Coordinates of C-alpha atoms in Angstrom, one line a residue:
Chain A
M161 CA -16.1 -3.7 21.6
K162 CA -14.3 -7.3 21.8
H163 CA -16.4 -9.2 20.7
R164 CA -16.6 -7.5 17.6
I165 CA -15.7 -8.9 14.1
K166 CA -14.3 -6.6 12.4
P167 CA -15.7 -5.1 8.3
A168 CA -12.4 -6.1 7.3
T169 CA -12.6 -9.4 8.2
R170 CA -16.7 -8.8 7.6
K171 CA -16.0 -7.5 3.6
S172 CA -13.7 -10.6 3.4
F173 CA -15.5 -13.5 4.6
I174 CA -18.6 -11.8 2.7
T175 CA -16.1 -12.5 -1.3
Y176 CA -15.5 -16.4 0.1
A177 CA -18.4 -17.0 0.9
I178 CA -19.6 -15.7 -2.7
M179 CA -17.2 -17.1 -3.9
I180 CA -17.8 -20.9 -2.9
A181 CA -20.9 -20.0 -3.9
A182 CA -20.0 -19.3 -7.7
F183 CA -18.4 -22.1 -7.7
I184 CA -20.8 -25.1 -6.0
F185 CA -23.1 -23.2 -9.1
V186 CA -20.8 -23.9 -11.6
E187 CA -20.0 -27.0 -10.1
I188 CA -23.9 -28.1 -10.7
L189 CA -24.3 -26.1 -14.4
V190 CA -21.3 -29.1 -15.2
S191 CA -22.3 -32.0 -14.2
T192 CA -26.1 -31.5 -15.1
G193 CA -25.0 -30.9 -18.6
N194 CA -26.1 -27.4 -18.9
A195 CA -22.8 -25.7 -19.2
S196 CA -22.2 -24.4 -22.7
N197 CA -18.5 -25.5 -24.1
M198 CA -17.5 -22.3 -24.8
F199 CA -18.3 -21.4 -21.0
Q200 CA -16.4 -24.9 -20.0
G201 CA -13.6 -23.4 -21.7
L202 CA -13.4 -20.2 -20.5
L203 CA -13.6 -21.8 -16.4
V204 CA -9.8 -21.9 -16.2
P205 CA -9.3 -18.4 -18.0
F206 CA -11.8 -17.0 -14.9
C207 CA -9.3 -18.2 -12.6
V208 CA -6.1 -17.1 -14.2
Y209 CA -7.9 -13.5 -14.4
S210 CA -9.4 -13.0 -11.7
I211 CA -6.2 -13.7 -9.6
S212 CA -4.2 -11.9 -11.1
A213 CA -6.5 -8.6 -11.5
A214 CA -7.1 -9.0 -8.0
A215 CA -3.1 -9.2 -7.5
L216 CA -2.9 -6.4 -9.5
N217 CA -4.9 -4.5 -7.3
L218 CA -3.1 -5.2 -4.2
T219 CA 0.2 -2.9 -6.0
V220 CA -2.7 0.0 -7.2
G221 CA -5.1 0.1 -5.1
I222 CA -3.7 -0.1 -1.7
L223 CA -0.1 0.9 -2.2
G224 CA -1.6 3.3 -4.8
E225 CA 1.2 2.7 -7.3
L226 CA -0.1 2.3 -11.3
S227 CA 1.5 -1.0 -12.5
L228 CA 1.2 -1.7 -16.3
G229 CA 3.5 -4.9 -16.6
Q230 CA 1.5 -8.0 -14.9
A231 CA 1.3 -9.3 -18.1
G232 CA 5.1 -9.8 -17.8
F233 CA 5.1 -11.1 -14.6
M234 CA 2.3 -13.6 -15.7
C235 CA 4.4 -14.2 -18.4
I236 CA 7.7 -15.1 -16.2
G237 CA 5.8 -17.4 -14.1
A238 CA 4.2 -19.6 -17.0
Y239 CA 7.1 -20.2 -19.2
S240 CA 9.7 -21.3 -16.1
S241 CA 6.4 -23.1 -15.1
A242 CA 6.0 -24.4 -18.0
I243 CA 9.8 -25.7 -18.9
F244 CA 10.0 -27.1 -14.6
S245 CA 6.2 -29.5 -16.1
V246 CA 8.3 -29.9 -19.1
C247 CA 11.4 -31.6 -17.8
T248 CA 9.9 -32.9 -15.0
K249 CA 6.7 -35.1 -16.6
D250 CA 8.2 -38.5 -16.9
T251 CA 9.9 -37.9 -14.0
I252 CA 7.4 -37.0 -11.8
T253 CA 3.8 -38.6 -13.2
Q254 CA 1.3 -37.5 -10.9
A255 CA 0.1 -34.0 -11.6
W256 CA -0.9 -33.4 -8.0
I257 CA 2.2 -33.2 -6.9
R258 CA 4.2 -31.9 -10.0
F259 CA 1.5 -29.0 -10.6
P260 CA 2.0 -26.9 -7.3
I261 CA 5.5 -27.3 -7.4
A262 CA 5.1 -25.4 -11.1
M263 CA 2.6 -22.9 -9.5
L264 CA 5.7 -22.2 -6.5
I265 CA 8.3 -22.8 -9.5
G266 CA 6.3 -19.4 -11.6
G267 CA 5.4 -17.6 -8.3
I268 CA 8.9 -17.8 -7.2
F269 CA 10.0 -17.3 -10.4
A270 CA 7.5 -13.9 -11.0
A271 CA 8.4 -12.6 -7.9
L272 CA 12.3 -12.8 -7.7
F273 CA 12.1 -10.1 -11.2
G274 CA 9.3 -8.4 -10.0
V275 CA 11.3 -7.1 -7.1
L276 CA 14.4 -6.9 -8.9
I277 CA 12.7 -5.0 -11.4
G278 CA 11.0 -2.6 -8.7
I279 CA 14.7 -2.1 -7.4
P280 CA 15.0 0.9 -9.8
V281 CA 11.8 1.3 -10.7
L282 CA 9.7 1.3 -7.9
R283 CA 11.6 5.5 -7.5
L284 CA 9.7 6.4 -10.3
R285 CA 5.4 7.6 -9.1
G286 CA 2.8 7.9 -11.2
D287 CA 2.3 7.7 -14.7
Y288 CA 6.1 7.6 -15.1
L289 CA 6.3 4.3 -13.7
A290 CA 3.3 3.1 -15.2
I291 CA 5.3 3.9 -18.6
V292 CA 8.5 2.6 -17.3
T293 CA 6.2 -1.4 -16.2
L294 CA 4.7 -0.6 -19.4
A295 CA 8.3 -1.5 -21.2
F296 CA 9.6 -4.1 -18.6
G297 CA 6.7 -6.0 -19.8
E298 CA 7.4 -5.7 -23.5
I299 CA 11.3 -6.4 -22.7
I300 CA 9.9 -9.7 -20.9
K301 CA 7.9 -11.2 -23.6
N302 CA 10.1 -9.9 -26.4
V303 CA 13.4 -11.6 -24.7
F304 CA 11.0 -14.6 -24.6
A305 CA 9.7 -14.3 -28.1
A306 CA 13.5 -14.6 -28.9
L307 CA 14.4 -17.2 -26.7
Y308 CA 15.9 -20.7 -28.3
V309 CA 15.9 -22.6 -25.0
G310 CA 17.4 -26.7 -26.3
Y311 CA 18.2 -29.4 -24.2
D312 CA 20.8 -33.3 -24.6
S313 CA 23.2 -35.0 -23.0
N314 CA 26.2 -32.3 -23.2
G315 CA 23.5 -30.4 -20.9
L316 CA 21.6 -26.8 -21.8
H317 CA 21.5 -25.3 -25.0
F318 CA 20.3 -21.2 -25.5
S319 CA 20.2 -19.1 -28.1
L320 CA 18.6 -15.8 -29.3
T321 CA 19.2 -16.5 -33.4
S322 CA 17.5 -19.5 -34.3
Q323 CA 16.6 -22.6 -33.4
G324 CA 20.2 -24.0 -35.6
D325 CA 22.4 -22.4 -33.5
L326 CA 21.8 -24.6 -30.2
N327 CA 24.2 -26.9 -32.2
L328 CA 21.9 -29.9 -30.4
A329 CA 23.0 -33.3 -30.4
P330 CA 20.6 -35.9 -32.4
D331 CA 18.7 -37.2 -29.2
G332 CA 18.7 -33.0 -28.1
K333 CA 14.0 -31.8 -27.0
M334 CA 12.8 -28.3 -28.0
L335 CA 12.2 -26.6 -24.7
I336 CA 11.4 -22.7 -26.0
N337 CA 11.8 -22.6 -29.6
G338 CA 11.4 -18.9 -30.2
A339 CA 8.6 -17.3 -31.6
L340 CA 6.3 -20.3 -31.3
G341 CA 7.0 -21.2 -27.5
I342 CA 6.6 -24.5 -25.8
S343 CA 4.8 -26.9 -26.4
G344 CA 4.1 -30.5 -24.7
T345 CA 3.0 -28.6 -21.4
P346 CA 1.1 -31.2 -20.0
K347 CA -2.7 -30.2 -18.9
D348 CA -2.6 -29.7 -15.9
S349 CA -5.2 -26.9 -15.2
T350 CA -8.4 -27.7 -14.3
F351 CA -11.7 -26.1 -12.8
V352 CA -11.6 -27.3 -9.5
I353 CA -7.1 -26.7 -9.0
G354 CA -7.9 -22.6 -10.5
F355 CA -10.5 -22.3 -7.6
I356 CA -8.7 -24.0 -4.7
V357 CA -5.2 -21.5 -6.2
L358 CA -8.1 -18.8 -6.3
M359 CA -9.1 -18.9 -2.6
I360 CA -5.8 -18.6 -1.4
S361 CA -4.7 -16.0 -3.5
L362 CA -7.8 -14.0 -2.3
V363 CA -7.2 -15.9 1.3
I364 CA -3.5 -14.3 1.4
L365 CA -4.3 -10.9 0.0
Y366 CA -6.6 -10.1 2.5
N367 CA -4.5 -11.4 4.7
F368 CA -1.8 -9.3 3.7
T369 CA -4.4 -6.2 3.9
N370 CA -5.3 -6.7 7.1
S371 CA -2.1 -7.2 8.4
R372 CA 1.0 -4.5 9.9
T373 CA 2.8 -4.9 6.7
G374 CA -0.8 -4.2 4.2
R375 CA -1.3 -1.2 6.7
A376 CA 2.4 0.2 7.3
V377 CA 1.3 0.1 2.7
M378 CA -1.6 2.0 3.7
S379 CA 0.1 4.2 4.9
V380 CA 2.3 4.7 2.2
R381 CA 0.2 5.8 -0.6
D382 CA -2.3 7.7 1.7
N383 CA 0.7 10.0 3.4
R384 CA 4.9 8.5 1.8
I385 CA 5.9 12.2 3.9
A386 CA 4.2 11.1 7.4
A387 CA 4.7 7.4 6.4
E388 CA 8.0 8.3 6.5
S389 CA 8.0 10.3 9.5
I390 CA 6.7 7.9 11.9
G391 CA 9.9 5.2 10.6
L392 CA 8.3 3.6 7.7
N393 CA 10.7 1.7 5.1
I394 CA 8.9 3.2 1.9
T395 CA 11.4 1.3 -0.6
K396 CA 10.7 -2.2 1.3
Y397 CA 6.8 -1.8 2.0
K398 CA 7.1 -1.0 -1.7
L399 CA 8.6 -4.0 -2.6
I400 CA 7.0 -6.3 -1.2
T401 CA 3.3 -5.1 -2.1
F402 CA 5.6 -4.9 -6.1
G403 CA 7.1 -8.9 -5.1
L404 CA 3.9 -10.5 -4.0
T405 CA 1.2 -9.0 -7.0
A406 CA 3.9 -11.1 -9.0
F407 CA 4.0 -13.9 -7.8
L408 CA 0.0 -14.5 -7.7
G409 CA 0.3 -13.1 -11.6
G410 CA 3.4 -15.5 -12.3
V411 CA 0.8 -18.5 -10.0
A412 CA -2.1 -16.9 -11.8
G413 CA 0.3 -17.3 -15.1
A414 CA 1.4 -21.0 -14.3
L415 CA -2.8 -21.6 -14.8
F416 CA -2.7 -20.3 -17.8
S417 CA 0.2 -22.3 -19.4
H418 CA -0.9 -25.1 -17.8
N419 CA -3.9 -25.1 -19.9
L420 CA -2.3 -24.6 -23.4
S421 CA -1.0 -27.4 -25.3
A422 CA 1.1 -24.8 -27.1
L423 CA 2.6 -22.2 -25.3
Q424 CA 3.7 -18.4 -26.6
A425 CA 4.7 -15.4 -25.4
S426 CA 3.1 -12.6 -27.9
K427 CA 0.2 -13.5 -25.8
F428 CA 1.9 -11.3 -22.3
D429 CA 1.2 -8.8 -24.6
Y430 CA 0.2 -4.9 -23.4
N431 CA -3.3 -6.0 -24.5
L432 CA -3.3 -8.3 -21.7
S433 CA -1.7 -5.9 -18.8
I434 CA -4.4 -3.2 -20.1
L435 CA -7.2 -5.9 -19.7
I436 CA -6.2 -7.2 -16.2
L437 CA -5.5 -3.1 -14.5
V438 CA -9.4 -2.6 -16.7
F439 CA -10.9 -5.5 -14.6
V440 CA -9.0 -3.2 -11.7
V441 CA -10.7 0.0 -12.2
L442 CA -13.7 -0.9 -13.4
G443 CA -14.4 -3.7 -9.8
G444 CA -12.7 -0.2 -8.0
I445 CA -9.8 0.5 -7.2
G446 CA -8.6 -1.6 -3.9
N447 CA -11.5 -3.6 -3.9
I448 CA -10.6 -6.7 -4.7
R449 CA -13.5 -9.2 -4.7
G450 CA -14.3 -5.9 -7.7
S451 CA -12.0 -7.2 -9.4
V452 CA -12.5 -10.5 -8.7
I453 CA -16.0 -10.7 -10.3
A454 CA -15.3 -7.9 -13.1
A455 CA -12.1 -10.4 -14.4
I456 CA -14.2 -13.4 -14.3
V457 CA -17.7 -11.1 -16.5
L458 CA -16.0 -9.2 -18.6
T459 CA -13.4 -12.3 -19.7
Y460 CA -17.6 -13.9 -20.3
I461 CA -19.1 -10.8 -22.0
P462 CA -16.4 -11.5 -25.1
E463 CA -16.8 -14.4 -25.7
A464 CA -20.4 -15.0 -25.1
L465 CA -21.1 -12.2 -28.1
R466 CA -18.9 -14.6 -30.3
K467 CA -21.4 -16.9 -29.8
A468 CA -24.4 -14.7 -30.0
G469 CA -24.8 -15.2 -33.5
S470 CA -23.2 -14.3 -36.9
N471 CA -24.4 -10.3 -37.0
L472 CA -23.5 -9.4 -33.1
T473 CA -20.5 -11.3 -34.1
N474 CA -19.5 -9.2 -36.4
Y475 CA -19.6 -5.9 -33.6
R476 CA -19.0 -7.9 -30.8
M477 CA -15.6 -5.3 -29.9
L478 CA -17.6 -2.5 -30.3
I479 CA -20.2 -4.1 -28.0
Y480 CA -17.7 -4.6 -25.6
S481 CA -16.5 -1.6 -25.3
I482 CA -19.9 0.4 -25.1
I483 CA -20.2 -2.0 -21.7
L484 CA -17.1 -1.0 -20.8
I485 CA -18.1 2.2 -20.8
I486 CA -21.6 2.1 -19.4
M487 CA -19.5 1.1 -16.8
M488 CA -16.5 3.1 -15.9
I489 CA -19.6 5.9 -15.9
F490 CA -22.0 3.7 -13.4
T491 CA -19.0 3.3 -11.2
S492 CA -17.3 7.1 -11.2
N493 CA -20.5 8.9 -11.3
A494 CA -21.2 9.5 -7.8
K495 CA -25.1 10.5 -8.8
I496 CA -25.8 7.3 -10.3
R497 CA -24.1 4.9 -7.8
G498 CA -26.0 7.1 -5.2
F499 CA -29.0 6.5 -7.6
F500 CA -28.7 2.9 -7.4
T501 CA -26.9 2.6 -3.9
A502 CA -30.2 5.0 -2.8
S503 CA -32.4 1.9 -4.3
F504 CA -30.9 -0.8 -3.0
M505 CA -30.8 0.1 0.0
R506 CA -34.7 0.8 0.0
L507 CA -35.9 -3.4 -1.5
K508 CA -33.0 -4.0 1.7
G509 CA -35.5 -2.3 3.8
I510 CA -38.8 -3.6 2.4
V511 CA -37.3 -7.2 2.3
F512 CA -36.1 -7.1 5.8
K513 CA -38.6 -4.8 7.3
N514 CA -37.1 -2.1 7.7
K515 CA -35.1 -3.7 10.3
S516 CA -31.8 -3.4 9.7
A517 CA -31.6 -0.5 6.6
V518 CA -31.1 1.7 9.1
K519 CA -27.9 0.5 10.8
E520 CA -26.6 -0.4 7.3
G521 CA -27.1 3.1 6.4
E522 CA -23.5 4.0 6.0
Chain B
M3 CA 23.6 15.9 29.0
A4 CA 21.2 17.8 26.5
L5 CA 19.0 15.5 24.5
L6 CA 18.9 17.5 21.1
E7 CA 22.2 19.6 20.9
V8 CA 22.3 22.0 17.8
K9 CA 25.3 23.5 16.5
K10 CA 25.9 26.1 14.0
L11 CA 23.4 24.1 11.4
G12 CA 22.7 25.7 8.4
I13 CA 21.0 25.5 4.9
S14 CA 21.2 27.1 2.2
F15 CA 18.5 26.7 -1.6
G16 CA 20.4 27.6 -4.2
G17 CA 22.0 31.2 -3.6
L18 CA 18.9 32.0 -0.5
R19 CA 20.9 31.4 2.9
A20 CA 17.4 29.6 4.5
V21 CA 18.8 29.5 8.2
D22 CA 22.3 30.3 9.8
D23 CA 25.2 29.6 12.4
F24 CA 22.1 28.1 14.1
S25 CA 22.9 26.5 18.1
M26 CA 19.9 25.9 20.2
T27 CA 20.4 23.2 23.0
I28 CA 17.6 21.2 24.6
E29 CA 17.4 19.6 27.9
K30 CA 15.5 16.6 28.2
G31 CA 11.4 16.8 29.8
E32 CA 12.0 20.7 28.7
L33 CA 9.0 21.9 26.7
Y34 CA 10.5 24.6 24.3
G35 CA 9.3 27.1 22.1
L36 CA 10.7 27.6 18.1
I37 CA 9.0 31.2 17.2
G38 CA 9.6 34.2 14.8
P39 CA 7.8 36.4 11.9
N40 CA 6.2 33.9 8.9
G41 CA 9.5 33.1 6.6
A42 CA 12.4 33.0 9.2
G43 CA 13.2 29.1 8.6
K44 CA 11.6 27.3 12.0
T45 CA 10.1 24.3 9.0
T46 CA 13.2 24.7 8.1
I47 CA 14.9 23.7 11.0
F48 CA 12.4 21.3 12.0
N49 CA 12.8 19.0 7.9
M50 CA 16.6 19.6 9.4
L51 CA 16.0 17.5 12.8
T52 CA 13.9 15.0 11.3
G53 CA 15.8 14.9 7.7
V54 CA 14.2 15.6 5.8
Y55 CA 16.6 18.6 4.2
K56 CA 20.2 17.8 4.5
P57 CA 22.1 20.2 6.3
T58 CA 24.3 22.6 4.4
D59 CA 26.2 23.0 7.8
G60 CA 26.3 22.2 11.7
S61 CA 25.8 19.2 13.2
I62 CA 22.4 17.5 15.0
W63 CA 23.3 15.8 18.7
L64 CA 20.4 13.5 19.7
D65 CA 21.2 11.8 23.0
G66 CA 25.5 12.1 22.7
K67 CA 24.9 10.3 19.3
N68 CA 25.4 12.6 16.2
I69 CA 21.5 12.5 13.8
T70 CA 23.2 14.7 11.1
G71 CA 22.3 14.1 7.4
K72 CA 20.8 10.5 8.8
S73 CA 16.7 9.5 7.1
T74 CA 14.2 10.0 8.3
T75 CA 13.6 6.8 8.4
E76 CA 16.4 6.4 11.0
I77 CA 16.1 10.1 12.6
N78 CA 12.2 8.5 13.9
K79 CA 14.1 5.4 14.9
S80 CA 16.6 7.2 17.3
G81 CA 13.7 8.8 19.1
I82 CA 12.4 11.9 16.8
A83 CA 8.9 12.2 16.4
R84 CA 7.0 15.0 14.9
T85 CA 3.5 16.4 13.2
F86 CA 3.1 18.9 10.3
Q87 CA 2.4 22.0 9.9
N88 CA -0.5 20.8 7.7
I89 CA -2.1 18.5 9.0
R90 CA -0.8 14.9 7.3
L91 CA -3.1 12.3 8.4
F92 CA -3.6 8.1 6.4
S93 CA -6.7 9.5 5.4
K94 CA -8.1 6.5 4.4
L95 CA -7.4 4.3 7.2
S96 CA -9.5 4.7 10.8
V97 CA -8.1 6.5 13.7
L98 CA -7.1 3.5 15.3
D99 CA -5.1 2.5 12.4
N100 CA -3.6 5.7 12.3
V101 CA -2.3 4.8 15.6
K102 CA -1.5 1.6 14.3
A103 CA 0.7 2.1 12.1
G104 CA 3.1 4.9 14.6
L105 CA 3.7 1.2 16.5
T106 CA 4.6 -0.6 13.4
N107 CA 8.0 -0.8 14.2
R108 CA 7.1 -1.3 18.1
Y109 CA 4.9 -4.2 17.7
T110 CA 6.8 -6.0 15.2
Y111 CA 5.6 -9.3 13.4
S112 CA 6.8 -11.0 10.1
T113 CA 5.0 -11.3 7.2
A114 CA 4.1 -14.3 6.4
T115 CA 3.0 -14.6 9.9
G116 CA 0.5 -12.1 8.7
I117 CA -0.6 -13.8 6.0
F118 CA -1.0 -17.4 7.4
R119 CA -2.5 -15.9 10.8
L120 CA -0.7 -17.6 12.8
P121 CA -1.1 -17.2 16.2
K122 CA 1.4 -14.8 17.1
F123 CA -0.2 -12.1 14.3
F124 CA -3.2 -11.9 16.7
R125 CA -1.6 -11.3 20.4
T126 CA 0.5 -7.9 18.3
E127 CA -2.6 -7.2 16.7
R128 CA -4.5 -7.1 20.2
E129 CA -1.2 -5.7 22.3
M130 CA -0.8 -3.0 19.2
T131 CA -4.8 -1.6 19.7
E132 CA -4.8 -2.2 24.0
K133 CA -2.2 0.1 23.2
A134 CA -3.2 1.8 20.6
I135 CA -6.7 2.8 22.4
E136 CA -4.4 3.8 25.0
L137 CA -2.8 6.8 22.4
L138 CA -6.0 8.1 22.0
K139 CA -7.0 8.1 25.3
P140 CA -5.1 11.2 26.7
F141 CA -6.8 12.4 23.1
E142 CA -10.4 11.8 24.2
L143 CA -10.5 9.8 20.3
D144 CA -11.0 6.2 21.6
G145 CA -14.8 6.9 21.3
D146 CA -14.1 7.9 17.5
A147 CA -11.4 5.1 17.3
D148 CA -13.4 3.4 13.4
L149 CA -13.8 7.1 12.6
L150 CA -11.9 7.4 9.0
A151 CA -9.2 10.0 10.0
S152 CA -10.0 11.9 6.8
N153 CA -13.8 12.8 8.8
L154 CA -12.0 13.6 11.8
P155 CA -12.9 17.5 13.0
Y156 CA -10.3 19.6 12.8
G157 CA -9.1 19.9 16.3
K158 CA -9.1 16.1 17.0
Q159 CA -6.9 16.0 13.4
R160 CA -4.4 17.2 14.7
K161 CA -4.6 15.5 17.8
L162 CA -4.6 12.2 16.2
E163 CA -1.7 13.8 13.9
I164 CA 0.0 14.0 17.7
A165 CA -1.3 10.1 18.9
R166 CA 0.4 9.0 15.9
A167 CA 4.0 11.3 16.6
L168 CA 4.3 9.5 20.1
A169 CA 2.7 5.6 18.7
T170 CA 6.3 5.3 17.4
G171 CA 7.5 6.1 21.8
P172 CA 9.7 9.5 20.6
K173 CA 11.9 10.9 23.3
L174 CA 11.6 13.9 21.5
L175 CA 8.3 15.2 20.2
L176 CA 8.0 18.2 18.1
L177 CA 5.3 20.1 17.0
D178 CA 5.3 21.8 13.8
E179 CA 1.7 24.8 14.3
P180 CA -0.2 22.4 16.7
A181 CA -2.7 25.0 17.7
A182 CA -2.7 26.8 13.6
G183 CA -6.2 27.0 12.9
M184 CA -8.0 26.2 16.6
N185 CA -9.8 28.7 18.4
P186 CA -8.9 30.1 22.0
R187 CA -11.6 26.6 23.9
E188 CA -9.3 24.3 21.6
T189 CA -6.6 26.0 21.8
A190 CA -6.4 25.6 25.6
G191 CA -7.8 22.2 25.9
L192 CA -4.7 21.3 23.4
M193 CA -2.4 23.0 26.2
N194 CA -3.4 21.1 28.7
T195 CA -3.2 17.9 26.3
I196 CA 0.7 19.0 25.9
L197 CA 1.6 19.4 29.3
T198 CA 0.0 16.1 30.0
V199 CA 1.2 14.1 26.5
R200 CA 4.6 15.9 28.4
D201 CA 4.7 14.4 31.8
D202 CA 2.4 11.4 31.6
F203 CA 4.5 10.0 28.3
G204 CA 7.8 11.6 29.2
V205 CA 9.2 13.3 26.4
T206 CA 10.5 16.1 25.9
V207 CA 8.6 18.9 23.2
L208 CA 9.3 20.9 20.2
L209 CA 7.3 23.5 19.0
I210 CA 7.0 25.9 16.9
E211 CA 3.7 28.6 17.5
H212 CA 2.1 31.3 16.0
D213 CA -0.8 31.7 19.2
M214 CA 1.4 34.0 21.7
S215 CA -0.7 32.1 24.5
L216 CA 0.3 28.9 24.4
V217 CA 4.0 29.7 24.0
S218 CA 3.3 31.9 27.2
G219 CA 1.7 29.3 28.6
I220 CA 3.3 26.8 28.6
C221 CA 6.7 27.0 27.3
E222 CA 9.9 27.3 29.4
K223 CA 12.6 28.4 27.0
L224 CA 12.0 30.0 24.0
S225 CA 14.5 29.9 20.6
V226 CA 13.5 33.3 18.3
L227 CA 13.9 33.0 15.0
N228 CA 14.6 35.9 12.2
F229 CA 15.4 35.5 8.5
G230 CA 16.7 32.0 9.3
Q231 CA 19.2 34.2 12.3
L232 CA 19.2 33.1 16.3
L233 CA 17.6 36.7 17.3
C234 CA 17.3 35.4 21.3
E235 CA 17.0 32.7 23.2
G236 CA 16.4 32.2 27.1
K237 CA 13.3 32.1 29.8
T238 CA 10.3 32.6 28.2
G239 CA 9.1 35.4 29.9
D240 CA 12.8 37.4 29.5
V241 CA 12.3 36.7 25.8
L242 CA 9.1 38.4 25.0
R243 CA 10.2 41.1 26.5
N244 CA 13.4 41.6 24.5
P245 CA 12.7 44.9 22.3
E246 CA 14.7 42.9 19.5
V247 CA 11.9 40.4 19.8
I248 CA 9.0 42.1 19.8
K249 CA 10.6 44.9 16.8
A250 CA 10.9 41.7 14.6
Y251 CA 7.6 40.7 15.2
L252 CA 6.0 44.3 15.5
G253 CA 8.0 46.3 13.5
E254 CA 9.2 49.6 14.4

């Protein structure tokens, strides 16, 4: 009993192994020139959406609360990190120092807002929480879309109306230009950095879940009244989880903003929140590995359909939605899932000559 | 000094007086029973003792400290743990993790220690597992440690709930109908377990029960509640022979 590997530990290490294998595979594809430009352009978004979806799974799957505001936290992370990078790109010239700091700043700001929003919002549960987080996500997006920030020798200037109201001195520089957003962000995001951040995020998420705090959070999810009766502070554990989800969302946002030369707040609309929630739901609620895989597959499909030919391009959203529905049926219908599990076990039995098939029947 | 002193406790829900002028004193180490017909207010009293409801009148003193109106979490930290009439386990956690969740406030390390897997994490987790197994043993649940709590048979779920409550290190353990739904053999086993728990863990036990064989078998003292009011209290034998009590239970 002592030297046995815990199932939770095994699960996390299998995920790490899959990710590393996928990374090596992609790197080989790219270096041998077998990857299309479209695919290479998707590599960083893969990481961004995977991190964000895995982080959201913490709130949805581990805490058991529906949050529709993930795009808002990504927005905060994207903006705060981009501002930092724009301001410091002349002083800190090395990207490998500047970018991690920028991501950390993005994460911390998002976590800060996550906790601040969480204090009033987490008193709600279920549908009501979903509605309020959706509203907060939209508020964050709209505030950034209306915000004008510039700086000159006199310091920072803010305005919510127009660029002219900033009264910048001639040497002034725009930081946030309202709906046009931030331009001139250094393109620091690469697939390698994105992958490293994704791996770190996964380690954080798995370790958090398999620790004292994660256990307490899952207790709150399974039975709030019982969790209170054994002395767990519900609000504290909800806030920690919500904060961590926002932090990783912010980091993903930072990765996102440093992949684009121009960043607009309109990208972080509620469609993005829903999209990330779709990754979580289709990947399996509470299944972190599933979120990552769903995020990658469902980011790839629409883009692949766009390139597939003129006929398919017109119908790509139709095909995409049909694929979503089919996936939904396959993952939620017990009979179909049972059929696939059974055939998988049979296949495994043939491959391993029935040795492990009996043991694995969970 | 008494471990638990309840003074003139009362609660109203709108116009309904659910509990009125209820007083009770439990000495350290006692096995105390709270009985009464359905709807008499027994569980309401439990809910007031554990802070789920705030009493409208009266006060509750644990070990000389006033705990009236405190939150459930604070009351648990000051030393009261409970089980529920309708079992409330963490159904998607393993049996072991259910007990370890109960140990959360006694074996601590920060969230960051957990995330970065510092040495303290491994040390504390090992101590927690050992302690949890130790808590599962008197309930013969240590063999089922890896099962999901929801996959346990009914009787074992009830026992696991007691183990989880004990994990928080209480001075007073409240059991809400621990034998509900058990057959006579399981009940007999449970009686032994409750006695062992009281002696080995040094806790005081207050229980609500309808099963008179359990009540008369292990409770030293009883309070009888009827229509939210105390009907009588005293030694178990005396109370069960009281004509008022028999009338409340059986009618005239």
